[in-house]
Amino acid sequence: MKKNIITYIFFLISTTICFSQTFNGTGGLIPDDGTSINFTINVSGLASPLDTINFGLEEVCINATHTWDSDLEISLIAPDGTVFILTSGNGGSDDDYTNTCFRNDAVTPITQGNAPFTGTFRPQGDMSFVNNGQNGNGQWKLHILDTYAFADQGNLLDWSIAFGTNPASPLFSFTSSNLPIVVINTNNQPIPDEPKLTCDMGIIYNGIGVRNYMTGPFNNYNGKIAIEARGSSSQMFPKKSFGFETRYAIGNKKDTILLGMPAEHDWILNASYSDKTHMRNVLSYKLFRDFGRYAHRTQYCELVINGQYQGVYILMERIKRDKNRVNIAKLNTWENAGDSLTGGYIIKIDKTTGNGGAGWTSPFPPVVSSGGQTIYFQYEYPDADSITIQQQNYIQQYVDSFETSLAAPNFTDTSIGYAKYCGVNTFIDYFILNEVSKNIDGYRLSTYLYKDKYSKGGKLKIGHPWDYDIAWLNADYCGSPSYTDWAYEFGNVCSGDFWQVPFWWNRFMQDSNFTDNLKCRWIMLRNSVLDTGYLFSYIDSSASYLNEGMGRNFITWPILGVYVWPNPSPIPITYQGEINRLKLWISNRLTWLDTNMPGNCLTTSLPSYPSEKYFSVYPNPSKGVCRLSPTLSKKEGVVEVYSVLGERVLSLPFGKGGDGLLDLSNQPNGIYILKIFSGEKLILYKLK
């Protein structure tokens, strides 16, 4: 009997040791110099592998002192290299983590807690990822990074991890999607900021309307990539964006068609963390393409890295000189004279963090420069490592000529003023996109310009818009939430910001040629791709397409109803609420712009139908082809058709009562001006 009692007691003790074990670790200084630190616990004595059913990691607890908790990103790294995020960017300006514990089965996500987070919370990542069958014995690391360097230090006081028979189980089972599925395997190596990490990627995509399964083959891409984290301010978010290159097995770059987009090797996976609609970038780029300009092509997908579900992402093209992207001439290092030297170039106005660097400072300060603000141009293509001295001098001198002519007294002269140096219509379209979205970063950051060779037009143009995730009512500073006022007048409300808007836009507004063409272009676009109903239809259909994936995304990243920099208040608590708020703001913004857009458009005073006294046009409106029947039968003349921006799109003779076919089927939908020259008569009418 005694023997049996002893055996039973031993069994209880061994069971307790095996199935409920806590390991404690010490702390130390949390550095504030931009570097991360690992605090370690050596685990031993676990008799069972870690899984999500029988035995595994249950809980992680921390005690830390730190001001501005939102600066901290804290992760756990398992012995096999698996990583998941405990907390990142939470707590705002409040302080400390005091007796803070993380469990997958906690009711409250850490994103919805308040500092010092005393109690039990669900981590931002999925704790079950470490319960993957690995041997839990070995070194566990608490990885801490202060994302806002040189502001304030902190201390980890202590921390612990607990294993038991109530292991963290998956938040949901991801087996299939209506979106393409991108799967990346780094062999548990962390994806660095730089240099790029070589690893494997597969894409499962069975076509439009066909479901995609995790068990399916990698039928859209299956091969090597080189990947790195990307972004400037967005790198503080726990859901990271990535840039990657498709590569051959031997390591060289491989131009590849991904999800139907033209072949290239440079791509981006955009996390869209602070934009809870996941539409602001996609909508902006689509509209600019609808304007007839190039903007990045995009495809929604769901991303899995090392078996861990990451959420809904946007796979998109990266800015590149390419016939299918920014279609300008290639500029080689030996092209340093003549027409070859005159293009192609891509430059940008942006922060020098992220993907930035060498360039030059404009001699023309921004309109608001009381704090010594300047405009700095950076080399994008050729990049700083490739561009020659002659090429640097040429593009700098050309931009200087443009700015000098714009600042000159005769700047409105179309032959010697700024129009001599720039593609004015591209600036008009760029202005409209930035204003309709009220892009808080517009004109002053992520602003790209390009120039082709003189033999190919050769003027400075602006375009391929970039980084609109805090446009369209998604910023809480500098007047951004209001649907009124102008984005280009940023300095009026934020004069202390270092990055200001170039003086160009205020100067353009002083030129009636520019504003009249702007007004006409606005009217044309409002009757087509900026029609309120058209925009709402696109947003609603995108929301329907994304709805399933966004459900998983917001389980993984529980931020609905939660402030994520720089979301304006009030913050909707549902995905549909985010969509509804966006649509309401767009409706108000369009109405305000209709009332306040400067300029006078000739077409607004022209009749829609011509008088039979001179000629007839039918049908009008048309689907692109109409017929002109002149009644001035005894005189010959010329018919010309112009866009609302003053570009001649058609010219043909007519006379002696014959019918004339006006074929505009290759032109964008909109309003056109018909000019009839007959003898001394000039007759103007409006075509639709």
XYZ file of C-alpha atoms in Angstrom:
688
model
C 0.000 0.000 0.000
C 2.780 2.387 0.954
C 4.513 1.599 -2.307
C 1.373 2.433 -4.256
C 0.995 5.766 -2.440
C 4.588 6.711 -3.174
C 4.152 5.758 -6.816
C 0.969 7.878 -7.022
C 2.657 10.892 -5.427
C 5.571 10.567 -7.856
C 3.095 10.402 -10.720
C 1.392 13.598 -9.551
C 4.707 15.417 -9.180
C 5.986 14.272 -12.583
C 2.679 15.162 -14.214
C 2.823 18.643 -12.723
C 6.407 19.104 -13.873
C 5.687 17.788 -17.350
C 2.389 19.476 -18.020
C 2.504 22.766 -16.113
C 5.883 24.401 -16.234
C 6.842 28.063 -15.973
C 10.286 29.429 -16.795
C 11.451 32.855 -15.639
C 13.884 35.263 -17.242
C 15.695 38.375 -16.158
C 15.579 41.742 -17.862
C 17.795 44.696 -18.590
C 18.064 47.974 -20.492
C 15.928 48.418 -23.611
C 18.206 50.364 -25.981
C 17.030 53.514 -27.722
C 19.553 53.742 -30.522
C 17.563 51.967 -33.241
C 18.908 48.527 -32.401
C 16.918 45.624 -30.989
C 17.794 43.357 -28.078
C 17.044 39.734 -27.155
C 16.402 38.586 -23.586
C 16.757 34.807 -23.229
C 15.308 31.926 -21.238
C 16.820 28.449 -21.519
C 14.083 25.847 -21.331
C 14.759 22.212 -20.439
C 12.821 19.257 -19.111
C 9.841 19.432 -21.460
C 8.990 15.791 -22.113
C 6.536 16.397 -24.959
C 6.805 18.229 -28.297
C 4.783 21.412 -28.593
C 1.412 21.131 -30.321
C -1.954 22.889 -30.281
C -3.927 20.011 -28.703
C -2.054 18.172 -25.947
C 0.845 20.247 -24.684
C 2.443 23.518 -25.682
C 3.081 27.166 -24.929
C 0.207 28.666 -22.972
C 1.277 32.068 -21.732
C 3.952 34.787 -21.864
C 4.150 37.481 -19.156
C 6.283 40.630 -19.005
C 7.053 43.528 -16.676
C 8.666 46.568 -18.308
C 9.041 50.284 -17.707
C 9.001 52.543 -20.744
C 7.498 55.912 -21.643
C 5.452 56.025 -24.853
C 4.565 52.336 -24.996
C 3.581 52.668 -28.661
C 7.301 52.898 -29.504
C 7.801 49.256 -28.507
C 7.605 46.152 -30.689
C 7.900 42.965 -28.601
C 8.055 39.465 -30.111
C 8.788 35.926 -28.954
C 11.234 33.743 -30.855
C 11.072 29.963 -30.335
C 14.123 27.660 -30.439
C 13.334 26.650 -34.043
C 13.247 30.321 -35.130
C 9.462 30.723 -35.292
C 8.468 34.298 -34.415
C 5.190 35.868 -33.401
C 4.371 39.382 -32.203
C 3.181 39.925 -28.663
C 2.581 43.672 -28.990
C 3.574 46.454 -31.348
C 2.575 50.101 -31.455
C 0.100 49.874 -28.585
C -0.478 52.159 -25.612
C 0.016 55.524 -27.287
C 1.895 57.988 -25.096
C 1.127 56.070 -21.899
C 3.745 54.096 -19.984
C 4.811 50.621 -18.923
C 3.763 46.992 -19.097
C 2.889 45.916 -15.543
C 2.045 42.257 -14.903
C 1.034 41.942 -18.529
C 0.279 38.410 -19.707
C -0.495 37.139 -23.212
C -2.697 34.153 -24.030
C -4.442 33.162 -27.242
C -7.661 32.463 -25.345
C -7.797 35.915 -23.693
C -10.978 37.880 -24.364
C -9.374 41.302 -24.899
C -6.798 41.835 -27.672
C -3.746 43.835 -26.629
C -4.710 46.373 -29.332
C -7.817 47.199 -27.298
C -6.067 47.473 -23.938
C -4.664 50.474 -22.130
C -1.222 50.969 -20.619
C 0.157 49.665 -18.317
C -1.845 46.670 -19.635
C -2.232 44.954 -16.287
C -4.044 41.658 -16.808
C -4.308 39.082 -19.582
C -4.550 39.977 -23.273
C -4.582 38.267 -26.639
C -1.270 38.934 -28.404
C -1.126 40.655 -31.775
C 0.358 37.575 -33.343
C -0.897 34.001 -33.133
C 0.830 32.213 -30.226
C -0.141 28.831 -31.673
C 2.490 29.210 -34.402
C 5.204 28.052 -31.988
C 3.133 24.960 -31.067
C 4.116 23.440 -34.378
C 5.507 20.086 -33.281
C 8.933 21.439 -32.378
C 10.966 20.397 -29.371
C 10.446 23.278 -26.959
C 13.689 22.627 -25.109
C 16.281 25.212 -25.986
C 16.691 28.982 -25.989
C 13.616 31.205 -26.156
C 14.094 34.901 -26.905
C 12.031 37.951 -26.050
C 12.870 40.319 -28.889
C 12.334 44.037 -28.144
C 12.773 46.961 -30.546
C 12.198 50.622 -29.726
C 10.938 51.843 -33.115
C 11.387 55.528 -32.250
C 15.088 55.925 -31.715
C 16.828 58.466 -29.504
C 13.738 59.575 -27.604
C 13.448 57.521 -24.439
C 14.969 54.426 -22.887
C 13.237 51.719 -20.883
C 13.861 48.567 -18.893
C 12.577 45.021 -19.015
C 12.220 44.074 -15.356
C 11.455 40.372 -15.836
C 9.487 37.970 -18.020
C 8.258 34.389 -18.074
C 6.871 31.703 -20.353
C 4.507 28.911 -19.332
C 3.829 25.530 -20.954
C 0.932 23.229 -20.170
C -1.945 21.058 -21.287
C -4.060 24.004 -22.421
C -1.800 25.052 -25.286
C -2.458 28.041 -27.532
C -4.580 26.861 -30.445
C -5.030 28.598 -33.843
C -7.327 31.612 -33.992
C -8.868 30.133 -37.150
C -8.054 27.586 -39.826
C -6.983 29.119 -43.123
C -7.651 26.570 -45.830
C -8.921 28.509 -48.842
C -9.745 31.944 -50.211
C -11.542 33.715 -53.023
C -8.344 35.816 -53.283
C -5.027 34.589 -54.675
C -2.818 33.062 -51.966
C 0.872 34.014 -51.736
C 3.037 31.595 -49.726
C 6.588 32.534 -48.683
C 9.050 30.212 -46.942
C 12.154 31.763 -45.393
C 13.029 28.665 -43.345
C 12.183 30.754 -40.259
C 14.788 33.371 -41.060
C 13.577 36.899 -40.217
C 13.001 39.193 -43.191
C 15.483 42.072 -42.787
C 15.152 45.730 -43.708
C 18.157 45.130 -45.938
C 19.878 43.374 -47.597
C 17.340 41.133 -49.324
C 16.907 37.579 -48.082
C 16.779 34.791 -50.671
C 13.920 32.363 -50.091
C 11.026 30.580 -51.825
C 7.625 31.833 -52.941
C 4.580 30.203 -54.462
C 1.290 31.698 -55.639
C -1.958 29.752 -55.788
C -4.405 31.340 -58.236
C -7.002 29.452 -60.242
C -8.541 32.399 -62.063
C -11.353 34.901 -61.623
C -14.242 33.499 -59.614
C -12.474 30.197 -58.885
C -11.620 29.316 -55.283
C -7.999 28.884 -54.226
C -6.950 26.203 -51.719
C -3.852 26.035 -49.539
C -3.463 22.403 -50.631
C -3.447 23.442 -54.294
C -0.380 23.685 -56.526
C 1.706 26.834 -56.924
C 0.292 27.438 -60.383
C 0.936 31.181 -60.797
C 4.498 31.306 -59.490
C 6.806 28.739 -57.934
C 10.401 29.765 -57.423
C 13.005 31.908 -55.739
C 12.626 35.469 -54.547
C 14.813 37.934 -52.661
C 12.773 39.845 -50.090
C 13.202 42.693 -47.604
C 11.010 44.857 -45.385
C 10.141 48.207 -46.927
C 8.601 51.551 -46.082
C 9.477 54.579 -43.997
C 6.930 55.416 -41.289
C 5.011 52.222 -42.101
C 7.852 50.100 -40.698
C 6.628 50.906 -37.199
C 3.496 48.830 -37.836
C 3.439 45.151 -36.801
C 2.009 44.109 -40.163
C 5.001 44.723 -42.412
C 5.194 45.617 -46.086
C 7.776 43.902 -48.253
C 9.653 44.461 -51.462
C 10.891 41.489 -53.424
C 12.536 40.405 -56.645
C 11.647 37.270 -58.563
C 14.852 35.369 -59.299
C 16.212 32.306 -61.006
C 17.624 29.538 -58.827
C 21.145 30.719 -59.621
C 20.330 34.143 -58.197
C 19.934 36.478 -61.165
C 16.763 38.512 -61.683
C 13.844 36.878 -63.466
C 11.153 38.925 -65.210
C 7.894 37.186 -64.357
C 4.158 37.687 -64.912
C 2.442 37.702 -61.508
C -1.361 37.553 -61.281
C -1.733 38.820 -64.824
C 0.481 41.886 -64.433
C 3.163 42.471 -67.120
C 6.460 40.676 -66.645
C 9.019 42.327 -64.355
C 11.182 41.264 -61.445
C 10.536 44.103 -58.942
C 7.379 43.806 -56.833
C 5.810 45.002 -53.584
C 3.553 43.358 -51.026
C 1.773 46.289 -49.388
C 0.368 45.630 -45.907
C -2.116 48.538 -45.863
C -2.201 48.353 -42.056
C -3.478 51.815 -41.177
C -5.904 51.877 -44.117
C -8.577 49.527 -42.837
C -10.500 49.655 -46.125
C -7.388 48.371 -47.954
C -8.617 50.478 -50.885
C -7.004 53.887 -50.746
C -3.873 53.046 -52.723
C -5.724 50.757 -55.119
C -8.454 53.341 -55.775
C -5.925 56.129 -56.358
C -3.896 54.119 -58.846
C -6.995 52.910 -60.668
C -8.287 56.460 -61.066
C -4.996 57.713 -62.476
C -5.052 54.854 -64.991
C -8.646 55.837 -65.777
C -7.331 59.341 -66.458
C -5.216 57.756 -69.190
C -1.946 57.884 -67.218
C 0.309 55.129 -65.894
C -0.107 54.060 -62.279
C 0.859 50.844 -60.533
C -1.229 47.789 -61.310
C -2.463 45.976 -58.229
C -3.932 42.640 -57.157
C -5.354 41.710 -53.766
C -4.093 38.498 -52.142
C -3.747 36.756 -48.786
C -0.220 36.163 -47.510
C 1.261 33.247 -45.560
C 4.886 33.359 -44.334
C 6.492 30.263 -42.820
C 3.065 28.760 -42.266
C 1.784 31.871 -40.447
C -1.215 33.686 -41.879
C -0.352 37.380 -42.358
C -3.596 38.902 -43.660
C -4.847 40.598 -46.809
C -2.100 42.264 -48.842
C -1.853 44.210 -52.082
C 0.601 42.779 -54.596
C 1.649 45.688 -56.785
C 4.215 46.920 -59.241
C 7.196 48.874 -57.998
C 8.171 52.130 -59.699
C 10.508 51.138 -62.516
C 11.638 52.438 -65.864
C 10.075 49.808 -68.090
C 7.996 49.722 -71.266
C 5.058 48.469 -69.198
C 5.611 50.813 -66.268
C 7.282 54.234 -66.560
C 7.802 54.086 -70.306
C 10.821 56.294 -70.901
C 14.124 55.612 -72.625
C 16.831 53.600 -70.941
C 19.757 55.809 -69.922
C 23.154 54.129 -69.903
C 26.272 55.369 -68.163
C 27.967 56.104 -71.498
C 25.136 58.364 -72.712
C 26.517 61.735 -71.684
C 25.975 64.027 -74.683
C 23.465 64.956 -77.352
C 19.921 63.625 -77.464
C 20.947 60.542 -75.461
C 21.717 62.716 -72.450
C 18.264 64.298 -72.407
C 16.349 61.225 -71.084
C 15.120 59.201 -69.456
C 15.134 60.315 -65.875
C 12.962 59.671 -62.832
C 13.377 61.938 -59.810
C 11.342 62.293 -56.649
C 10.501 64.621 -53.784
C 10.403 62.487 -50.646
C 11.955 61.702 -47.304
C 15.447 60.301 -47.556
C 14.518 57.420 -45.223
C 13.120 54.177 -46.623
C 14.309 54.129 -50.217
C 15.959 57.484 -50.674
C 19.288 59.237 -50.883
C 21.396 61.437 -53.097
C 20.118 64.396 -55.075
C 20.122 68.187 -54.917
C 18.363 71.055 -53.168
C 16.188 73.367 -55.238
C 17.246 77.034 -55.208
C 13.525 77.882 -54.957
C 12.114 77.468 -51.441
C 8.557 76.317 -50.849
C 5.853 78.937 -50.313
C 6.122 78.301 -46.578
C 9.776 78.335 -45.541
C 9.938 80.365 -42.341
C 11.640 77.415 -40.655
C 14.283 77.129 -43.358
C 12.399 74.416 -45.283
C 13.714 73.457 -48.715
C 12.708 71.202 -51.584
C 15.070 68.299 -52.149
C 15.067 66.265 -55.378
C 16.385 62.698 -55.292
C 17.673 60.497 -58.112
C 15.409 57.508 -58.677
C 16.484 56.484 -62.197
C 19.333 56.279 -62.863
C 19.897 55.734 -59.156
C 22.595 57.454 -57.143
C 25.064 54.615 -57.754
C 24.615 54.683 -61.535
C 23.971 58.261 -62.610
C 26.985 60.054 -64.107
C 28.119 63.593 -63.339
C 26.980 64.757 -66.792
C 23.546 63.233 -66.238
C 23.267 64.767 -62.776
C 24.134 68.188 -64.187
C 21.673 67.848 -67.069
C 18.585 66.894 -65.070
C 19.396 69.407 -62.343
C 19.776 72.204 -64.897
C 16.573 71.199 -66.697
C 14.502 71.222 -63.492
C 16.104 74.535 -62.578
C 15.050 75.948 -65.984
C 11.500 74.784 -65.357
C 11.401 76.382 -61.912
C 13.088 79.579 -63.118
C 10.571 80.009 -65.932
C 7.693 79.341 -63.530
C 8.977 81.996 -61.122
C 9.573 84.562 -63.902
C 7.192 87.472 -64.651
C 6.286 86.021 -68.077
C 5.552 82.540 -66.699
C 2.148 82.372 -68.416
C 3.625 82.748 -71.910
C 3.094 79.340 -73.519
C 6.191 79.658 -75.725
C 8.791 80.886 -73.237
C 7.132 80.254 -69.876
C 6.962 77.083 -67.822
C 4.904 75.256 -70.473
C 8.048 75.129 -72.588
C 9.608 72.771 -70.040
C 6.795 70.649 -68.637
C 3.900 68.482 -69.743
C 1.205 70.732 -68.307
C -1.611 68.214 -68.687
C 0.178 65.699 -66.456
C 0.370 68.342 -63.725
C -3.363 68.995 -64.125
C -4.220 65.307 -63.719
C -1.859 64.951 -60.767
C -3.443 68.001 -59.141
C -6.928 66.530 -59.545
C -5.936 63.170 -58.029
C -4.267 64.794 -55.033
C -7.169 67.151 -54.466
C -10.012 64.678 -54.887
C -8.270 62.431 -52.327
C -7.033 65.407 -50.261
C -3.716 63.621 -49.956
C -1.975 64.948 -46.839
C 1.388 63.883 -48.326
C 0.479 65.150 -51.781
C 2.991 67.297 -53.706
C 5.534 67.233 -50.839
C 6.288 63.517 -50.316
C 6.257 60.417 -52.546
C 6.077 62.757 -55.549
C 7.673 61.415 -58.731
C 8.633 63.249 -61.910
C 10.047 61.849 -65.102
C 11.575 63.071 -68.354
C 12.112 61.298 -71.651
C 14.627 62.126 -74.381
C 14.161 65.329 -76.386
C 13.466 63.247 -79.490
C 10.549 61.612 -77.651
C 8.902 64.774 -76.362
C 11.438 65.492 -73.686
C 9.385 67.609 -71.258
C 9.288 67.177 -67.500
C 6.151 65.312 -66.448
C 4.655 64.363 -63.122
C 2.880 61.155 -62.305
C 2.890 57.501 -61.323
C 1.273 58.436 -58.002
C 2.505 56.648 -54.928
C 1.542 56.112 -51.282
C -2.074 57.232 -50.840
C -2.843 55.093 -47.774
C -3.350 58.159 -45.560
C -5.309 60.102 -48.194
C -9.109 59.895 -48.589
C -9.846 60.743 -44.912
C -7.210 58.656 -43.175
C -5.094 61.212 -41.316
C -5.885 63.148 -38.164
C -3.580 66.145 -38.572
C -3.047 69.309 -40.613
C -6.696 69.673 -41.596
C -6.826 66.338 -43.377
C -10.167 65.073 -41.985
C -12.112 68.037 -43.401
C -13.598 67.615 -46.874
C -13.053 71.341 -47.529
C -9.911 73.324 -48.405
C -7.006 72.541 -50.707
C -4.312 69.934 -50.168
C -1.767 72.055 -52.067
C -2.157 74.771 -49.394
C -0.741 72.413 -46.773
C 1.586 75.120 -45.462
C -1.345 77.294 -44.427
C -2.318 74.797 -41.710
C 1.032 73.105 -41.030
C 3.703 75.754 -41.505
C 6.003 74.076 -38.997
C 6.261 70.777 -40.879
C 9.683 70.228 -42.422
C 8.318 68.800 -45.681
C 6.480 71.549 -47.528
C 4.841 71.866 -50.953
C 6.900 73.302 -53.855
C 5.884 76.803 -54.947
C 4.733 75.438 -58.321
C 1.109 74.828 -57.419
C 0.420 78.304 -56.064
C 1.997 79.672 -59.231
C -0.085 77.444 -61.511
C -3.219 78.810 -59.845
C -2.196 82.317 -60.986
C -2.259 81.263 -64.657
C -5.698 81.344 -66.297
C -4.440 78.997 -69.031
C -3.757 76.377 -66.372
C -6.934 76.918 -64.364
C -9.199 77.033 -67.439
C -7.791 73.736 -68.656
C -8.041 72.398 -65.112
C -11.731 73.324 -64.987
C -12.415 71.617 -68.321
C -10.565 68.497 -67.284
C -12.481 68.417 -64.008
C -15.816 68.660 -65.829
C -14.794 65.902 -68.215
C -13.682 63.558 -65.431
C -16.718 64.292 -63.269
C -18.858 63.127 -66.179
C -16.922 59.861 -66.396
C -14.516 58.240 -63.931
C -15.083 60.770 -61.127
C -18.831 60.377 -61.275
C -20.052 59.713 -57.735
C -22.078 56.675 -58.767
C -19.116 55.204 -60.646
C -16.835 55.599 -57.627
C -19.372 54.138 -55.210
C -19.998 51.158 -57.479
C -16.266 50.420 -57.613
C -15.867 50.766 -53.832
C -18.863 48.536 -53.112
C -17.746 45.826 -55.522
C -14.222 45.907 -54.049
C -15.637 45.639 -50.518
C -17.721 42.630 -51.546
C -14.649 40.978 -53.091
C -12.546 41.662 -49.989
C -15.145 40.909 -47.338
C -14.190 37.264 -46.711
C -10.462 37.916 -46.482
C -10.911 41.034 -44.365
C -12.714 38.912 -41.777
C -9.546 36.841 -41.345
C -7.345 39.913 -41.585
C -9.069 41.600 -38.638
C -8.956 38.446 -36.527
C -5.205 38.376 -37.115
C -4.853 42.137 -36.660
C -7.751 43.137 -34.320
C -7.709 46.866 -35.040
C -11.297 47.630 -36.086
C -12.450 50.435 -33.824
C -8.869 50.911 -32.586
C -6.679 53.939 -33.294
C -3.794 53.166 -35.637
C -1.693 56.169 -36.559
C -2.952 58.405 -38.057
C -6.654 57.349 -38.148
C -9.076 60.266 -37.613
C -11.925 59.978 -35.123
C -14.556 58.681 -34.819
C -13.180 55.276 -35.780
C -15.736 52.787 -37.200
C -15.979 49.455 -35.394
C -16.844 47.382 -38.487
C -15.392 46.950 -41.953
C -18.649 48.129 -43.526
C -18.482 51.163 -41.256
C -15.069 51.985 -42.727
C -16.516 51.698 -46.244
C -19.551 53.852 -45.432
C -17.422 56.591 -43.892
C -15.124 56.657 -46.932
C -18.069 56.993 -49.327
C -19.694 59.796 -47.321
C -16.443 61.768 -47.245
C -15.927 61.292 -51.003
C -19.430 62.561 -51.734
C -18.846 65.684 -49.637
C -15.398 66.256 -51.116
C -16.631 66.036 -54.717
C -19.417 68.511 -53.991
C -16.950 70.957 -52.461
C -14.592 70.643 -55.427
C -17.456 71.155 -57.898
C -18.148 74.497 -56.220
C -14.556 75.621 -55.725
C -12.563 74.327 -58.711
C -10.980 77.436 -60.274
C -11.056 78.387 -63.928
C -13.560 78.834 -66.728
C -14.216 76.095 -69.235
C -15.337 77.093 -72.717
C -17.453 73.973 -73.071
C -19.778 75.021 -70.264
C -21.045 77.918 -72.416
C -21.332 75.941 -75.666
C -24.585 74.388 -76.862
C -24.743 70.604 -76.894
C -26.398 70.510 -80.308
C -25.417 72.559 -83.386
C -27.723 74.883 -85.253
C -29.089 73.553 -88.529
C -28.147 76.906 -90.059
C -24.565 75.754 -90.479
C -24.363 71.979 -90.115
C -25.747 69.039 -88.206
C -23.963 66.390 -86.154
C -25.573 63.071 -85.352
C -25.755 61.227 -83.094
C -24.715 63.547 -80.262
C -24.087 62.217 -77.629
C -22.452 59.317 -79.462
C -20.504 56.175 -78.635
C -17.416 57.553 -80.339
C -18.446 57.846 -83.983
C -20.726 60.552 -85.391
C -21.366 62.162 -88.746
C -21.074 65.806 -89.759
C -23.397 67.166 -92.476
C -22.487 70.747 -93.446
C -25.176 73.018 -94.868
C -22.586 75.558 -96.017
C -22.571 73.641 -99.260
C -20.914 76.259 -101.436
C -17.823 76.601 -99.284
C -15.091 74.227 -98.279
C -13.694 74.177 -94.800
C -11.805 72.310 -92.075
C -13.170 70.388 -89.112
C -11.031 70.062 -85.991
C -11.877 68.299 -82.732
C -10.129 69.239 -79.474
C -10.125 67.722 -76.010
C -11.102 69.941 -73.105
C -7.384 70.339 -72.404
C -6.828 71.907 -75.800
C -5.224 68.901 -77.476
C -6.233 68.460 -81.124
C -7.369 64.882 -81.589
C -8.848 65.034 -85.117
C -8.588 67.228 -88.208
C -10.217 66.678 -91.632
C -11.458 68.731 -94.593
C -15.121 68.998 -95.644
C -17.073 70.721 -98.373
C -19.721 70.761 -101.070
C -22.399 69.174 -98.908
C -20.672 65.832 -98.328
C -20.977 63.905 -95.086
C -17.929 63.795 -92.809
C -17.240 60.905 -90.483
C -15.888 61.931 -87.075
C -14.312 58.857 -85.521
C -13.345 59.428 -81.870
C -13.680 55.806 -80.828
C -10.002 55.677 -79.835
C -10.381 58.642 -77.460
C -11.449 58.554 -73.779
C -15.102 59.160 -72.977
C -15.917 62.789 -72.264
C -16.598 66.201 -73.748
C -14.864 67.501 -76.901
C -14.895 70.830 -78.698
C -15.776 70.812 -82.394
C -14.307 73.679 -84.423
C -15.508 74.427 -87.952
C -13.411 76.753 -90.090
C -15.336 77.892 -93.197
C -14.290 81.049 -94.944
C -14.236 83.716 -92.275
C -16.516 81.796 -89.946
C -15.310 79.974 -86.847
C -18.077 77.858 -85.329
C -17.696 76.097 -81.949
C -19.883 73.326 -80.581
C -19.733 70.739 -77.883
C -19.580 67.023 -78.599
C -20.324 64.328 -76.043
